CSV table of C-alpha atoms and ligand atoms in Angstrom, one decimal:
chain,number,residue,atom,x,y,z
E,515,MET,CA,-44.9,-64.7,66.0
E,516,ASP,CA,-42.9,-65.4,63.0
E,517,GLU,CA,-40.2,-68.2,63.3
E,518,LEU,CA,-36.6,-66.5,63.6
E,519,ARG,CA,-34.3,-68.8,61.6
E,520,TYR,CA,-30.5,-69.4,62.3
E,521,THR,CA,-27.4,-69.4,59.9
E,522,SER,CA,-23.6,-69.6,59.4
E,523,THR,CA,-21.0,-66.9,60.2
E,524,ARG,CA,-19.4,-68.0,57.1
E,525,GLY,CA,-22.3,-67.5,54.4
E,526,ASN,CA,-23.1,-71.5,53.6
E,527,GLY,CA,-26.7,-70.0,53.1
E,528,ALA,CA,-28.5,-72.9,54.9
E,529,GLU,CA,-30.9,-71.9,57.4
E,530,VAL,CA,-32.0,-73.8,60.4
E,531,THR,CA,-34.5,-73.4,63.6
E,532,SER,CA,-33.0,-72.7,67.0
E,533,ALA,CA,-33.4,-76.3,68.3
E,534,GLN,CA,-31.3,-77.7,65.2
E,535,ALA,CA,-28.8,-75.0,66.0
E,536,ILE,CA,-28.6,-75.9,69.6
E,537,LYS,CA,-28.9,-79.3,68.7
E,538,GLN,CA,-25.8,-79.1,65.6
E,539,GLY,CA,-23.3,-76.6,67.7
E,540,LEU,CA,-21.1,-75.6,64.8
E,541,ALA,CA,-22.5,-75.1,61.1
E,542,ASP,CA,-21.6,-77.4,58.4
E,543,ASP,CA,-19.1,-74.9,57.1
E,544,GLY,CA,-17.4,-74.4,60.4
E,545,GLY,CA,-19.1,-71.2,61.1
E,546,LEU,CA,-21.1,-70.0,64.1
E,547,PHE,CA,-24.9,-70.0,64.0
E,548,MET,CA,-26.3,-66.6,64.2
E,549,PRO,CA,-30.1,-65.4,64.0
E,550,LEU,CA,-31.1,-63.9,60.8
E,551,ASP,CA,-32.6,-60.8,62.9
E,552,ILE,CA,-31.8,-59.5,66.2
E,553,PRO,CA,-35.3,-58.8,68.1
E,554,LEU,CA,-35.8,-55.3,69.6
E,555,ILE,CA,-36.9,-54.9,73.2
E,556,ALA,CA,-39.2,-52.0,73.6
E,557,ASP,CA,-39.4,-49.5,76.6
E,558,ASP,CA,-42.6,-51.0,77.8
E,559,THR,CA,-41.5,-54.6,77.3
E,560,LEU,CA,-38.9,-53.4,79.9
E,561,VAL,CA,-41.2,-51.8,82.3
E,562,GLU,CA,-43.0,-55.4,82.3
E,563,LEU,CA,-39.6,-57.3,82.9
E,564,CYS,CA,-38.8,-55.1,85.9
E,565,LYS,CA,-41.7,-56.6,87.7
E,566,MET,CA,-40.5,-60.1,87.1
E,567,SER,CA,-38.2,-62.6,88.9
E,568,TYR,CA,-35.0,-63.6,87.2
E,569,ALA,CA,-36.8,-66.9,85.5
E,570,GLU,CA,-39.5,-64.8,84.3
E,571,ARG,CA,-37.3,-62.3,82.6
E,572,ALA,CA,-34.8,-65.2,81.2
E,573,ALA,CA,-38.2,-66.7,79.5
E,574,HIS,CA,-39.4,-64.0,77.9
E,575,VAL,CA,-35.8,-63.0,76.5
E,576,LEU,CA,-34.9,-66.6,75.2
E,577,GLY,CA,-38.5,-66.8,73.8
E,578,LEU,CA,-37.7,-63.8,71.5
E,579,PHE,CA,-34.7,-65.8,70.4
E,580,LEU,CA,-35.9,-69.7,70.6
E,581,THR,CA,-39.1,-69.1,68.8
E,582,ASP,CA,-39.7,-72.8,68.2
E,583,TYR,CA,-39.6,-73.2,72.3
E,584,SER,CA,-43.0,-72.6,73.8
E,585,HIS,CA,-43.3,-70.1,76.3
E,586,ASP,CA,-44.2,-72.5,78.7
E,587,GLU,CA,-41.3,-74.9,78.3
E,588,LEU,CA,-38.9,-72.0,78.7
E,589,LEU,CA,-40.5,-70.7,81.7
E,590,SER,CA,-40.4,-74.3,83.3
E,591,ASP,CA,-36.9,-74.9,82.2
E,592,CYS,CA,-35.8,-71.3,83.7
E,593,ILE,CA,-37.7,-71.9,87.0
E,594,ALA,CA,-35.7,-75.1,87.1
E,595,ALA,CA,-32.3,-73.6,86.3
E,596,TYR,CA,-32.0,-70.4,88.2
E,597,GLY,CA,-34.6,-71.2,91.2
E,598,GLU,CA,-33.2,-70.5,94.9
E,599,ASP,CA,-31.8,-74.1,95.4
E,600,ARG,CA,-29.4,-73.9,92.6
E,601,PHE,CA,-28.8,-70.1,92.9
E,602,PRO,CA,-29.3,-69.3,96.4
E,603,GLY,CA,-29.9,-65.5,97.0
E,604,GLY,CA,-31.0,-64.9,93.4
E,605,ALA,CA,-29.2,-65.8,89.9
E,606,ALA,CA,-27.7,-62.5,89.0
E,607,PRO,CA,-27.6,-59.9,92.1
E,608,ILE,CA,-26.0,-56.8,92.1
E,609,LYS,CA,-23.6,-54.9,94.7
E,610,GLY,CA,-23.1,-51.0,94.6
E,611,LEU,CA,-19.4,-49.7,95.0
E,612,GLY,CA,-19.8,-46.2,95.6
E,613,ASP,CA,-21.7,-43.7,93.5
E,614,SER,CA,-21.4,-45.2,89.6
E,615,ILE,CA,-19.7,-48.7,89.8
E,616,ARG,CA,-22.4,-51.3,89.8
E,617,VAL,CA,-21.1,-55.1,89.7
E,618,LEU,CA,-22.7,-57.9,88.4
E,619,GLU,CA,-22.3,-61.4,90.4
E,620,LEU,CA,-22.8,-64.0,87.9
E,621,TRP,CA,-21.2,-66.8,90.5
E,622,HIS,CA,-24.1,-68.0,92.6
E,623,GLY,CA,-24.7,-71.0,90.8
E,624,PRO,CA,-23.1,-74.5,91.7
E,625,THR,CA,-19.8,-74.3,90.6
E,626,CYS,CA,-19.0,-70.4,91.9
E,627,ALA,CA,-18.3,-69.3,88.4
E,628,PHE,CA,-20.4,-67.6,85.2
E,629,LYS,CA,-20.4,-70.7,83.1
E,630,ASP,CA,-23.0,-71.8,85.5
E,631,MET,CA,-25.2,-69.1,84.0
E,632,ALA,CA,-25.5,-70.8,80.5
E,633,LEU,CA,-24.8,-74.5,81.4
E,634,GLN,CA,-27.6,-74.6,83.9
E,635,ILE,CA,-29.8,-73.9,81.2
E,636,MET,CA,-28.4,-75.1,77.9
E,637,PRO,CA,-28.9,-79.2,78.5
E,638,LYS,CA,-32.4,-78.6,79.1
E,639,LEU,CA,-32.5,-76.7,75.7
E,640,LEU,CA,-30.8,-79.1,74.4
E,641,SER,CA,-32.9,-82.1,75.5
E,642,ARG,CA,-36.1,-80.3,74.3
E,643,ALA,CA,-34.0,-79.7,70.7
E,644,LEU,CA,-33.7,-83.5,70.4
E,645,THR,CA,-37.4,-84.0,71.0
E,646,LYS,CA,-38.0,-81.5,68.4
E,647,THR,CA,-35.7,-82.2,65.8
E,648,GLY,CA,-37.3,-85.9,66.1
E,649,GLU,CA,-33.8,-87.1,67.1
E,650,MET,CA,-34.1,-90.9,68.4
E,651,ARG,CA,-30.4,-91.4,69.6
E,652,LYS,CA,-29.0,-90.3,73.0
E,653,ALA,CA,-26.3,-87.6,72.9
E,654,MET,CA,-23.4,-88.4,74.7
E,655,ILE,CA,-21.3,-85.3,75.9
E,656,LEU,CA,-17.7,-85.4,75.9
E,657,VAL,CA,-15.4,-83.2,77.8
E,658,ALA,CA,-12.0,-83.0,78.3
E,659,THR,CA,-11.2,-80.2,81.1
E,660,SER,CA,-8.7,-78.4,82.9
E,661,GLY,CA,-11.1,-78.0,85.7
E,662,ASP,CA,-13.5,-75.7,85.7
E,663,THR,CA,-15.9,-76.1,82.8
E,664,GLY,CA,-15.9,-79.8,83.5
E,665,LYS,CA,-17.4,-79.4,86.8
E,666,ALA,CA,-19.9,-76.7,85.2
E,667,ALA,CA,-20.7,-79.2,82.6
E,668,LEU,CA,-21.4,-82.0,85.0
E,669,GLU,CA,-23.6,-79.8,87.0
E,670,GLY,CA,-25.6,-78.7,84.2
E,671,TYR,CA,-26.0,-82.0,82.5
E,672,ARG,CA,-26.7,-84.0,85.5
E,673,ASP,CA,-30.1,-86.0,84.9
E,674,ALA,CA,-30.6,-84.1,81.7
E,675,ALA,CA,-33.4,-86.2,79.6
E,676,GLY,CA,-32.0,-88.2,76.7
E,677,ILE,CA,-28.1,-86.9,77.5
E,678,SER,CA,-25.5,-88.7,79.3
E,679,ILE,CA,-21.9,-87.1,79.9
E,680,LYS,CA,-18.5,-88.4,80.1
E,681,VAL,CA,-15.8,-85.8,81.7
E,682,PHE,CA,-11.9,-86.6,81.5
E,683,TYR,CA,-9.8,-84.8,83.5
E,684,PRO,CA,-5.7,-84.9,83.7
E,685,THR,CA,-4.1,-86.1,86.9
E,686,GLY,CA,-1.6,-83.1,86.6
E,687,GLY,CA,-2.6,-79.8,86.8
E,688,VAL,CA,-6.1,-79.9,88.5
E,689,SER,CA,-6.1,-78.7,92.1
E,690,ARG,CA,-7.3,-80.6,95.0
E,691,ILE,CA,-10.8,-78.7,95.2
E,692,GLN,CA,-11.5,-79.2,91.4
E,693,LYS,CA,-10.7,-82.9,91.7
E,694,LEU,CA,-12.9,-83.3,94.6
E,695,GLN,CA,-15.6,-81.5,92.8
E,696,MET,CA,-15.7,-83.6,89.9
E,697,ALA,CA,-15.0,-87.1,91.8
E,698,SER,CA,-18.2,-86.2,94.0
E,699,GLN,CA,-20.2,-85.5,91.1
E,700,GLU,CA,-24.0,-86.7,91.7
E,701,GLY,CA,-26.5,-87.7,89.1
E,702,ASN,CA,-27.4,-91.0,87.4
E,703,ASN,CA,-26.1,-89.9,83.7
E,704,VAL,CA,-22.7,-89.0,84.6
E,705,SER,CA,-19.5,-90.4,84.8
E,706,VAL,CA,-15.7,-89.0,85.3
E,707,THR,CA,-12.6,-90.6,85.0
E,708,ALA,CA,-8.9,-89.3,85.5
E,709,ILE,CA,-6.2,-89.2,82.9
E,710,ARG,CA,-2.5,-90.2,83.7
E,711,GLY,CA,-0.8,-87.1,82.0
E,712,ASN,CA,-1.5,-83.4,81.3
E,713,PHE,CA,-4.3,-81.4,79.9
E,714,ASP,CA,-3.3,-81.6,76.4
E,715,ASP,CA,-3.0,-85.4,76.7
E,716,ALA,CA,-6.9,-85.5,77.8
E,717,GLN,CA,-7.9,-83.1,75.3
E,718,ASN,CA,-6.3,-84.7,72.5
E,719,GLY,CA,-7.6,-88.0,73.5
E,720,VAL,CA,-11.1,-86.6,73.2
E,721,LYS,CA,-10.3,-85.2,69.9
E,722,ARG,CA,-9.1,-88.6,68.5
E,723,ILE,CA,-12.7,-90.0,69.8
E,724,PHE,CA,-14.4,-87.2,68.1
E,725,SER,CA,-13.1,-88.0,64.7
E,726,ASP,CA,-13.5,-91.4,64.8
E,727,ALA,CA,-15.6,-92.4,62.1
E,728,ASP,CA,-15.7,-96.0,62.8
E,729,PHE,CA,-16.2,-95.8,66.7
E,730,ALA,CA,-19.2,-92.9,65.4
E,731,ALA,CA,-20.7,-95.7,63.5
E,732,GLU,CA,-20.9,-98.1,66.6
E,733,LEU,CA,-22.1,-95.9,68.5
E,734,ASN,CA,-24.8,-94.7,66.3
E,735,GLU,CA,-25.8,-98.6,66.2
E,736,ALA,CA,-26.1,-98.4,70.1
E,737,GLY,CA,-28.6,-95.3,69.6
E,738,CYS,CA,-26.0,-92.9,70.7
E,739,PHE,CA,-24.3,-90.0,69.3
E,740,LEU,CA,-21.6,-87.5,70.5
E,741,SER,CA,-21.6,-83.8,71.2
E,742,SER,CA,-19.5,-81.2,72.9
E,743,ALA,CA,-20.3,-79.1,75.5
E,744,ASN,CA,-18.7,-75.9,73.5
E,745,SER,CA,-18.8,-72.7,74.3
E,746,ILE,CA,-19.9,-71.3,71.0
E,747,ASN,CA,-23.2,-73.1,71.1
E,748,TRP,CA,-25.9,-70.7,70.6
E,749,GLY,CA,-27.7,-72.4,73.4
E,750,ARG,CA,-24.7,-71.2,75.7
E,751,LEU,CA,-24.9,-67.8,74.3
E,752,ALA,CA,-28.5,-66.7,74.4
E,753,PRO,CA,-28.6,-67.5,78.0
E,754,GLN,CA,-26.2,-64.8,78.2
E,755,ILE,CA,-28.1,-62.0,76.8
E,756,VAL,CA,-30.6,-62.2,79.5
E,757,TYR,CA,-28.6,-61.0,82.8
E,758,TYR,CA,-27.9,-57.8,80.8
E,759,ILE,CA,-31.4,-57.0,80.6
E,760,SER,CA,-31.9,-58.2,83.8
E,761,ALA,CA,-29.4,-56.2,85.8
E,762,TYR,CA,-30.5,-52.8,83.6
E,763,CYS,CA,-34.0,-53.7,85.1
E,764,ASP,CA,-32.6,-54.1,88.8
E,765,MET,CA,-31.0,-50.7,88.5
E,766,ILE,CA,-34.1,-49.1,87.5
E,767,ASN,CA,-35.6,-50.8,90.4
E,768,ALA,CA,-32.7,-49.5,92.9
E,769,GLY,CA,-33.4,-45.9,91.6
E,770,ASP,CA,-29.9,-46.0,90.0
E,771,ILE,CA,-30.9,-45.0,86.4
E,772,LEU,CA,-34.3,-43.8,84.9
E,773,LEU,CA,-35.5,-45.8,81.6
E,774,GLY,CA,-33.7,-45.1,78.8
E,775,GLU,CA,-30.4,-44.0,80.3
E,776,GLU,CA,-27.4,-45.2,78.9
E,777,ILE,CA,-24.8,-47.3,80.8
E,778,ASP,CA,-21.5,-48.7,80.2
E,779,VAL,CA,-20.5,-52.0,80.7
E,780,CYS,CA,-17.2,-53.9,81.2
E,781,VAL,CA,-16.7,-57.6,80.8
E,782,PRO,CA,-13.7,-59.7,81.9
E,783,THR,CA,-12.9,-61.5,78.4
E,784,GLY,CA,-11.3,-64.8,77.1
E,785,ASN,CA,-13.6,-66.4,74.5
E,786,PHE,CA,-15.8,-63.2,73.6
E,787,GLY,CA,-18.8,-64.9,74.4
E,788,ASN,CA,-19.7,-62.9,77.6
E,789,ILE,CA,-19.1,-59.5,76.1
E,790,PHE,CA,-21.0,-60.6,72.9
E,791,ALA,CA,-23.9,-61.3,74.6
E,792,ALA,CA,-23.9,-57.7,75.9
E,793,TYR,CA,-23.5,-56.5,72.3
E,794,ILE,CA,-26.9,-58.3,71.3
E,795,ALA,CA,-28.4,-56.6,74.5
E,796,LYS,CA,-27.2,-53.4,73.1
E,797,CYS,CA,-28.7,-54.3,69.7
E,798,MET,CA,-31.8,-55.2,71.1
E,799,GLY,CA,-32.0,-51.4,72.3
E,800,LEU,CA,-30.8,-51.6,75.7
E,801,PRO,CA,-29.1,-48.6,76.6
E,802,ILE,CA,-25.8,-49.5,76.7
E,803,ASN,CA,-22.9,-46.8,75.7
E,804,LYS,CA,-19.7,-48.3,75.3
E,805,LEU,CA,-18.8,-51.9,75.8
E,806,ILE,CA,-15.2,-52.1,77.4
E,807,CYS,CA,-13.4,-55.5,76.8
E,808,ALA,CA,-11.3,-56.4,79.9
E,809,SER,CA,-7.9,-58.7,78.9
E,810,ASN,CA,-5.3,-60.1,81.1
E,811,SER,CA,-1.7,-60.3,79.9
E,812,ASN,CA,-2.9,-62.0,76.9
E,813,ASN,CA,-4.2,-59.0,75.5
E,814,ILE,CA,-4.4,-60.0,71.8
E,815,LEU,CA,-8.4,-58.1,71.7
E,816,THR,CA,-7.2,-55.1,73.2
E,817,ASP,CA,-4.4,-54.9,70.4
E,818,PHE,CA,-7.2,-55.6,67.8
E,819,LEU,CA,-9.8,-53.2,69.1
E,820,ALA,CA,-7.2,-50.7,68.8
E,821,THR,CA,-5.5,-51.7,65.6
E,822,GLY,CA,-8.0,-53.8,63.4
E,823,THR,CA,-5.6,-56.5,63.6
E,824,TYR,CA,-5.8,-60.0,65.3
E,825,ASP,CA,-2.4,-61.5,65.6
E,826,ARG,CA,-2.1,-64.9,67.1
E,827,ASN,CA,1.7,-64.8,66.6
E,828,ARG,CA,2.5,-63.9,70.1
E,829,LYS,CA,3.7,-65.3,73.5
E,830,PHE,CA,0.9,-66.9,75.7
E,831,TYR,CA,1.1,-66.0,79.1
E,832,THR,CA,-0.2,-68.1,82.0
E,833,THR,CA,-1.7,-65.7,84.5
E,834,MET,CA,-3.9,-65.6,87.7
E,835,SER,CA,-7.3,-65.3,85.8
E,836,PRO,CA,-6.5,-68.6,84.2
E,837,SER,CA,-10.1,-68.5,82.3
E,838,MET,CA,-9.0,-65.5,80.1
E,839,ASP,CA,-5.8,-67.2,79.1
E,840,ILE,CA,-6.9,-67.6,75.2
E,841,LEU,CA,-5.4,-66.3,71.9
E,842,ILE,CA,-8.3,-67.4,69.7
E,843,SER,CA,-11.6,-66.0,70.9
E,844,SER,CA,-13.9,-67.9,69.1
E,845,ASN,CA,-17.0,-65.8,69.5
E,846,LEU,CA,-15.2,-62.7,67.8
E,847,GLU,CA,-16.4,-64.4,64.7
E,848,ARG,CA,-20.2,-63.4,65.6
E,849,LEU,CA,-19.5,-59.7,66.2
E,850,LEU,CA,-17.4,-59.7,62.7
E,851,TYR,CA,-20.3,-61.3,60.8
E,852,VAL,CA,-22.9,-59.1,62.5
E,853,THR,CA,-20.4,-56.0,61.7
E,854,ALA,CA,-19.1,-56.8,58.4
E,855,GLY,CA,-20.9,-59.8,57.2
E,856,SER,CA,-20.5,-63.5,55.9
E,857,ASP,CA,-18.0,-63.2,53.1
E,858,LYS,CA,-15.4,-61.0,54.9
E,859,THR,CA,-16.0,-62.8,58.0
E,860,ALA,CA,-15.0,-66.3,56.2
E,861,GLY,CA,-12.2,-64.6,54.6
E,862,TRP,CA,-10.9,-63.3,57.8
E,863,MET,CA,-11.1,-67.0,59.6
E,864,LYS,CA,-9.4,-68.6,56.5
E,865,GLU,CA,-6.2,-66.2,57.2
E,866,LEU,CA,-6.7,-66.7,61.1
E,867,SER,CA,-6.3,-70.8,60.5
E,868,GLU,CA,-3.5,-70.4,57.9
E,869,LYS,CA,-1.4,-67.9,59.0
E,870,GLY,CA,-2.8,-66.9,62.5
E,871,VAL,CA,-3.3,-63.3,61.6
E,872,TYR,CA,-5.7,-61.1,59.7
E,873,SER,CA,-7.0,-57.4,59.5
E,874,VAL,CA,-10.0,-55.9,59.0
E,875,ASP,CA,-10.7,-52.8,56.6
E,876,ASP,CA,-10.9,-49.1,58.2
E,877,GLU,CA,-14.7,-49.3,57.9
E,878,THR,CA,-15.2,-52.5,60.0
E,879,LYS,CA,-12.8,-51.0,62.3
E,880,THR,CA,-14.4,-47.5,62.7
E,881,MET,CA,-17.9,-49.5,63.6
E,882,LEU,CA,-16.2,-51.9,65.9
E,883,GLN,CA,-14.8,-49.1,67.9
E,884,ARG,CA,-18.2,-47.4,68.2
E,885,SER,CA,-19.1,-49.9,70.5
E,886,PHE,CA,-16.1,-51.5,72.1
E,887,GLU,CA,-12.9,-50.1,73.6
E,888,GLY,CA,-10.3,-52.5,75.0
E,889,PHE,CA,-7.8,-52.5,77.9
E,890,TYR,CA,-5.8,-54.9,79.5
E,891,CYS,CA,-4.5,-55.6,83.0
E,892,ASP,CA,-1.1,-57.4,84.0
E,893,GLU,CA,-0.6,-59.5,87.1
E,894,ALA,CA,0.7,-56.4,89.6
E,895,SER,CA,-2.2,-54.5,88.5
E,896,THR,CA,-4.7,-57.4,89.3
E,897,GLN,CA,-3.5,-57.9,92.7
E,898,ALA,CA,-3.4,-53.9,93.4
E,899,ALA,CA,-6.9,-54.3,92.2
E,900,ILE,CA,-8.1,-56.7,94.5
E,901,LYS,CA,-6.3,-55.0,97.5
E,902,ARG,CA,-7.9,-51.5,96.4
E,903,ILE,CA,-11.3,-52.7,96.3
E,904,PHE,CA,-10.9,-54.3,99.3
E,905,ASP,CA,-9.3,-51.7,101.4
E,906,THR,CA,-11.9,-49.1,99.8
E,907,TYR,CA,-15.4,-50.8,99.8
E,908,GLY,CA,-14.7,-54.0,102.3
E,909,TYR,CA,-15.6,-56.2,99.1
E,910,LEU,CA,-13.6,-58.9,97.9
E,911,ILE,CA,-13.2,-59.8,94.0
E,912,ASP,CA,-11.4,-62.8,92.5
E,913,THR,CA,-8.8,-61.9,89.9
E,914,HIS,CA,-10.8,-62.0,86.6
E,915,THR,CA,-13.1,-59.6,88.4
E,916,ALA,CA,-10.1,-57.5,89.4
E,917,VAL,CA,-8.8,-57.2,85.7
E,918,ALA,CA,-12.4,-56.0,84.6
E,919,MET,CA,-12.3,-53.5,87.6
E,920,HIS,CA,-8.6,-52.0,86.4
E,921,CYS,CA,-9.8,-51.7,82.8
E,922,ALA,CA,-13.2,-50.1,83.9
E,923,GLU,CA,-11.2,-47.6,86.3
E,924,GLN,CA,-8.9,-46.9,83.0
E,925,TYR,CA,-11.7,-46.0,81.2
E,926,LEU,CA,-13.2,-43.8,83.3
E,927,GLU,CA,-10.0,-42.1,84.2
E,928,GLN,CA,-9.9,-41.3,80.3
E,929,ASN,CA,-13.6,-40.7,79.7
E,930,PRO,CA,-15.1,-39.0,82.9
E,931,SER,CA,-18.6,-39.1,83.1
E,932,LYS,CA,-21.9,-39.3,85.2
E,933,ARG,CA,-23.1,-42.8,83.6
E,934,HIS,CA,-23.2,-45.8,85.9
E,935,MET,CA,-20.6,-48.7,85.2
E,936,LEU,CA,-21.6,-52.2,85.4
E,937,VAL,CA,-18.6,-54.4,86.1
E,938,VAL,CA,-19.3,-58.1,85.5
E,939,SER,CA,-18.2,-60.4,88.2
E,940,THR,CA,-17.4,-63.9,87.0
E,941,ALA,CA,-16.2,-66.0,89.7
E,942,SER,CA,-16.1,-66.1,93.5
E,943,PRO,CA,-13.1,-64.7,95.2
E,944,TYR,CA,-12.7,-68.2,96.7
E,945,LYS,CA,-12.5,-70.1,93.5
E,946,PHE,CA,-9.3,-68.3,92.9
E,947,ALA,CA,-8.3,-68.1,97.0
E,948,ALA,CA,-4.6,-68.1,96.6
E,949,SER,CA,-3.9,-65.5,94.5
E,950,VAL,CA,-6.8,-63.5,96.3
E,951,LEU,CA,-5.3,-64.0,99.7
E,952,ASP,CA,-1.8,-63.0,98.5
E,953,ALA,CA,-3.5,-59.5,97.3
E,954,VAL,CA,-4.8,-58.9,100.5
E,955,SER,CA,-2.5,-60.3,103.1
E,956,ASP,CA,0.9,-61.5,104.1
E,957,GLU,CA,-0.7,-65.0,105.2
E,958,LYS,CA,0.9,-68.0,103.6
E,959,PRO,CA,-1.7,-70.2,101.4
E,960,GLY,CA,-1.8,-73.8,102.8
E,961,ASP,CA,-3.3,-76.3,100.9
E,962,ASP,CA,-6.7,-75.4,99.0
E,963,PHE,CA,-9.1,-76.0,102.0
E,964,GLU,CA,-6.7,-74.2,104.5
E,965,THR,CA,-6.5,-71.5,102.1
E,966,ILE,CA,-10.1,-71.0,102.0
E,967,ASP,CA,-10.4,-71.2,105.6
E,968,THR,CA,-7.4,-68.4,106.0
E,969,LEU,CA,-9.2,-65.9,103.2
E,970,CYS,CA,-12.5,-66.0,105.3
E,971,ARG,CA,-10.5,-65.7,108.6
E,972,VAL,CA,-8.8,-62.7,107.0
E,973,THR,CA,-11.4,-61.1,105.2
E,974,GLY,CA,-14.8,-62.2,106.8
E,975,ALA,CA,-16.2,-62.7,103.3
E,976,ALA,CA,-18.6,-65.6,103.0
E,977,VAL,CA,-17.4,-68.8,101.8
E,978,PRO,CA,-20.3,-70.3,99.0
E,979,ALA,CA,-22.1,-73.4,100.3
E,980,PRO,CA,-20.9,-75.4,97.5
E,981,LEU,CA,-17.3,-74.9,98.3
E,982,ALA,CA,-17.9,-74.9,102.2
E,983,SER,CA,-19.7,-78.4,102.1
E,984,LEU,CA,-17.3,-80.0,99.3
E,985,LYS,CA,-15.1,-81.7,102.5
E,986,ASP,CA,-17.7,-83.9,103.3
E,987,LYS,CA,-18.8,-85.0,100.0
E,988,LYS,CA,-18.5,-88.5,99.2
E,989,VAL,CA,-16.0,-89.5,96.3
E,990,ARG,CA,-17.9,-91.4,93.6
E,991,PHE,CA,-15.3,-91.5,90.4
E,992,ASP,CA,-11.7,-92.6,91.5
E,993,THR,CA,-10.7,-94.4,88.4
E,994,VAL,CA,-7.4,-93.3,86.9
E,995,ILE,CA,-6.6,-94.8,83.2
E,996,ASN,CA,-3.8,-94.2,80.3
E,997,ALA,CA,-5.0,-91.8,77.4
E,998,ASP,CA,-5.1,-94.9,75.2
E,999,GLU,CA,-7.7,-96.4,77.2
E,1000,MET,CA,-10.2,-93.3,76.9
E,1001,LYS,CA,-11.9,-95.0,74.1
E,1002,ALA,CA,-12.6,-98.2,75.5
E,1003,ASP,CA,-13.8,-96.0,78.5
E,1004,VAL,CA,-16.3,-94.0,76.4
E,1005,ALA,CA,-17.8,-97.2,74.7
E,1006,ALA,CA,-17.9,-99.1,78.4
E,1007,PHE,CA,-20.0,-96.0,79.4
E,1008,GLY,CA,-22.1,-95.7,76.0
E,1009,GLY,CA,-22.9,-99.5,76.6
E,1010,ILE,CA,-20.9,-101.1,73.7
E,1011,LYS,CA,-17.4,-103.0,73.3
E,1012,ALA,CA,-14.7,-100.7,71.9
A,750,PLP,C1,-15.2,-68.3,81.2
A,750,PLP,C2,-14.6,-67.2,81.9
A,750,PLP,C3,-14.6,-66.0,81.6
A,750,PLP,C4,-14.3,-65.7,80.0
A,750,PLP,O1,-15.7,-65.5,79.5
A,750,PLP,P1,-15.6,-65.7,77.8
A,750,PLP,O2,-17.2,-65.7,77.7
A,750,PLP,O3,-15.0,-66.7,77.5
A,750,PLP,O4,-15.2,-64.2,77.2
A,750,PLP,C5,-14.0,-64.9,82.5
A,750,PLP,N1,-14.0,-65.4,83.9
A,750,PLP,C6,-14.5,-66.5,84.2
A,750,PLP,C7,-14.3,-67.0,85.6
A,750,PLP,C8,-14.5,-67.4,83.4
A,750,PLP,O5,-14.8,-69.0,83.8
């Protein structure tokens, strides 16, 4: 097979292998890496995939994009990433609600949210990328987290060859469960430190360290370089394409659809990574009719898809679906590139960074609207959707999934059809237990663990094992420092003096 090469969405022209794209993360011109061609998936391949396990499907689909990785490498990594021990009961199971709605549950991994789908495999791909590119140094992943991403990254990178990971979280604004999840992290290459302050303090500290050239030189001498677990890395996006193809196979196997039959897909969206992966699957030939882009009150994407104008100069809302509280959806740049090319994309990104707003031309807008439609869901409708789905089907969903459910219903009201609607579920309801409990009952939430117990008693929904076992986990990391001590902390972890 010919090697698939990658290039920047902003058109600097340099072409790299998939291993280089994964190692580098961002292109030199600030753009994101995209493959030069999108491989197609033929009907007879889909028939073959239908007979396979999730890990085998993942190895096949990833192999179409990561052509400098061997099938054996990918298969052994996918088996390790998506096995029963990491994803009990299967990596991406589907629940049926009534005749036409199918829910794709992406939260059966170690942190009970969909980031695990990419972060369980991405570190393995990065480890191999270091070898493939002849990198002699070790990578140190540096993360500032407000909670969920840090834990998912720690779980993904623990014990990854040639890589270590350091996570900073703020003492303010992280829940007791999130704190305990990180403080009890296992693995021989991990380190977690709390920062006195809020998320911005932790984030700014990490940014300062990343931009410190002298420090980078010192680390380099010690045989180490800093890297981020950023969500725009192609190594995080490619694994997300898999579950759309896998879901389609499972729907065929369940007798929901016939091979070739179109479905609609609704995705709760923040950074536009998950829904963009669905779009790639559509470009590969997977029979997807419309992609419904579901937003919460931060409905910048709803407006963009309706008007063609992306305007971040607006109020920012803190909602009960916090992973979607985003005003800059980084992966949208990839869609613009695929639709309108690198010249226009580079121009729009420049306008976005300088003025916070850009408008695409009518031709581009029309092309986008052919595949995408945006809807949004406010706070009251989010809670109403949780209650309605629970009352109707006895099925409990989290706040992010509720946003998608509401938007899917809006779409179906305006576009009645016999097509199946695949609604993507991105977190266990127990991850957002207080909001979910408030939606389905009059009982008052207590502390994190009490709320989980109450929600379980009221609804009878099973508590995922990683949350249920958390109370008994041993705390390994209890250091608290000031933000100005972060560099020394990283230096010590990297084995040098700051
Ligand atoms: C990250 C996240 C999202 C948003 O996904 P994007 O790929 O950023 O669009 C939605 N729901 C949950 C629970 C998440 O963690």
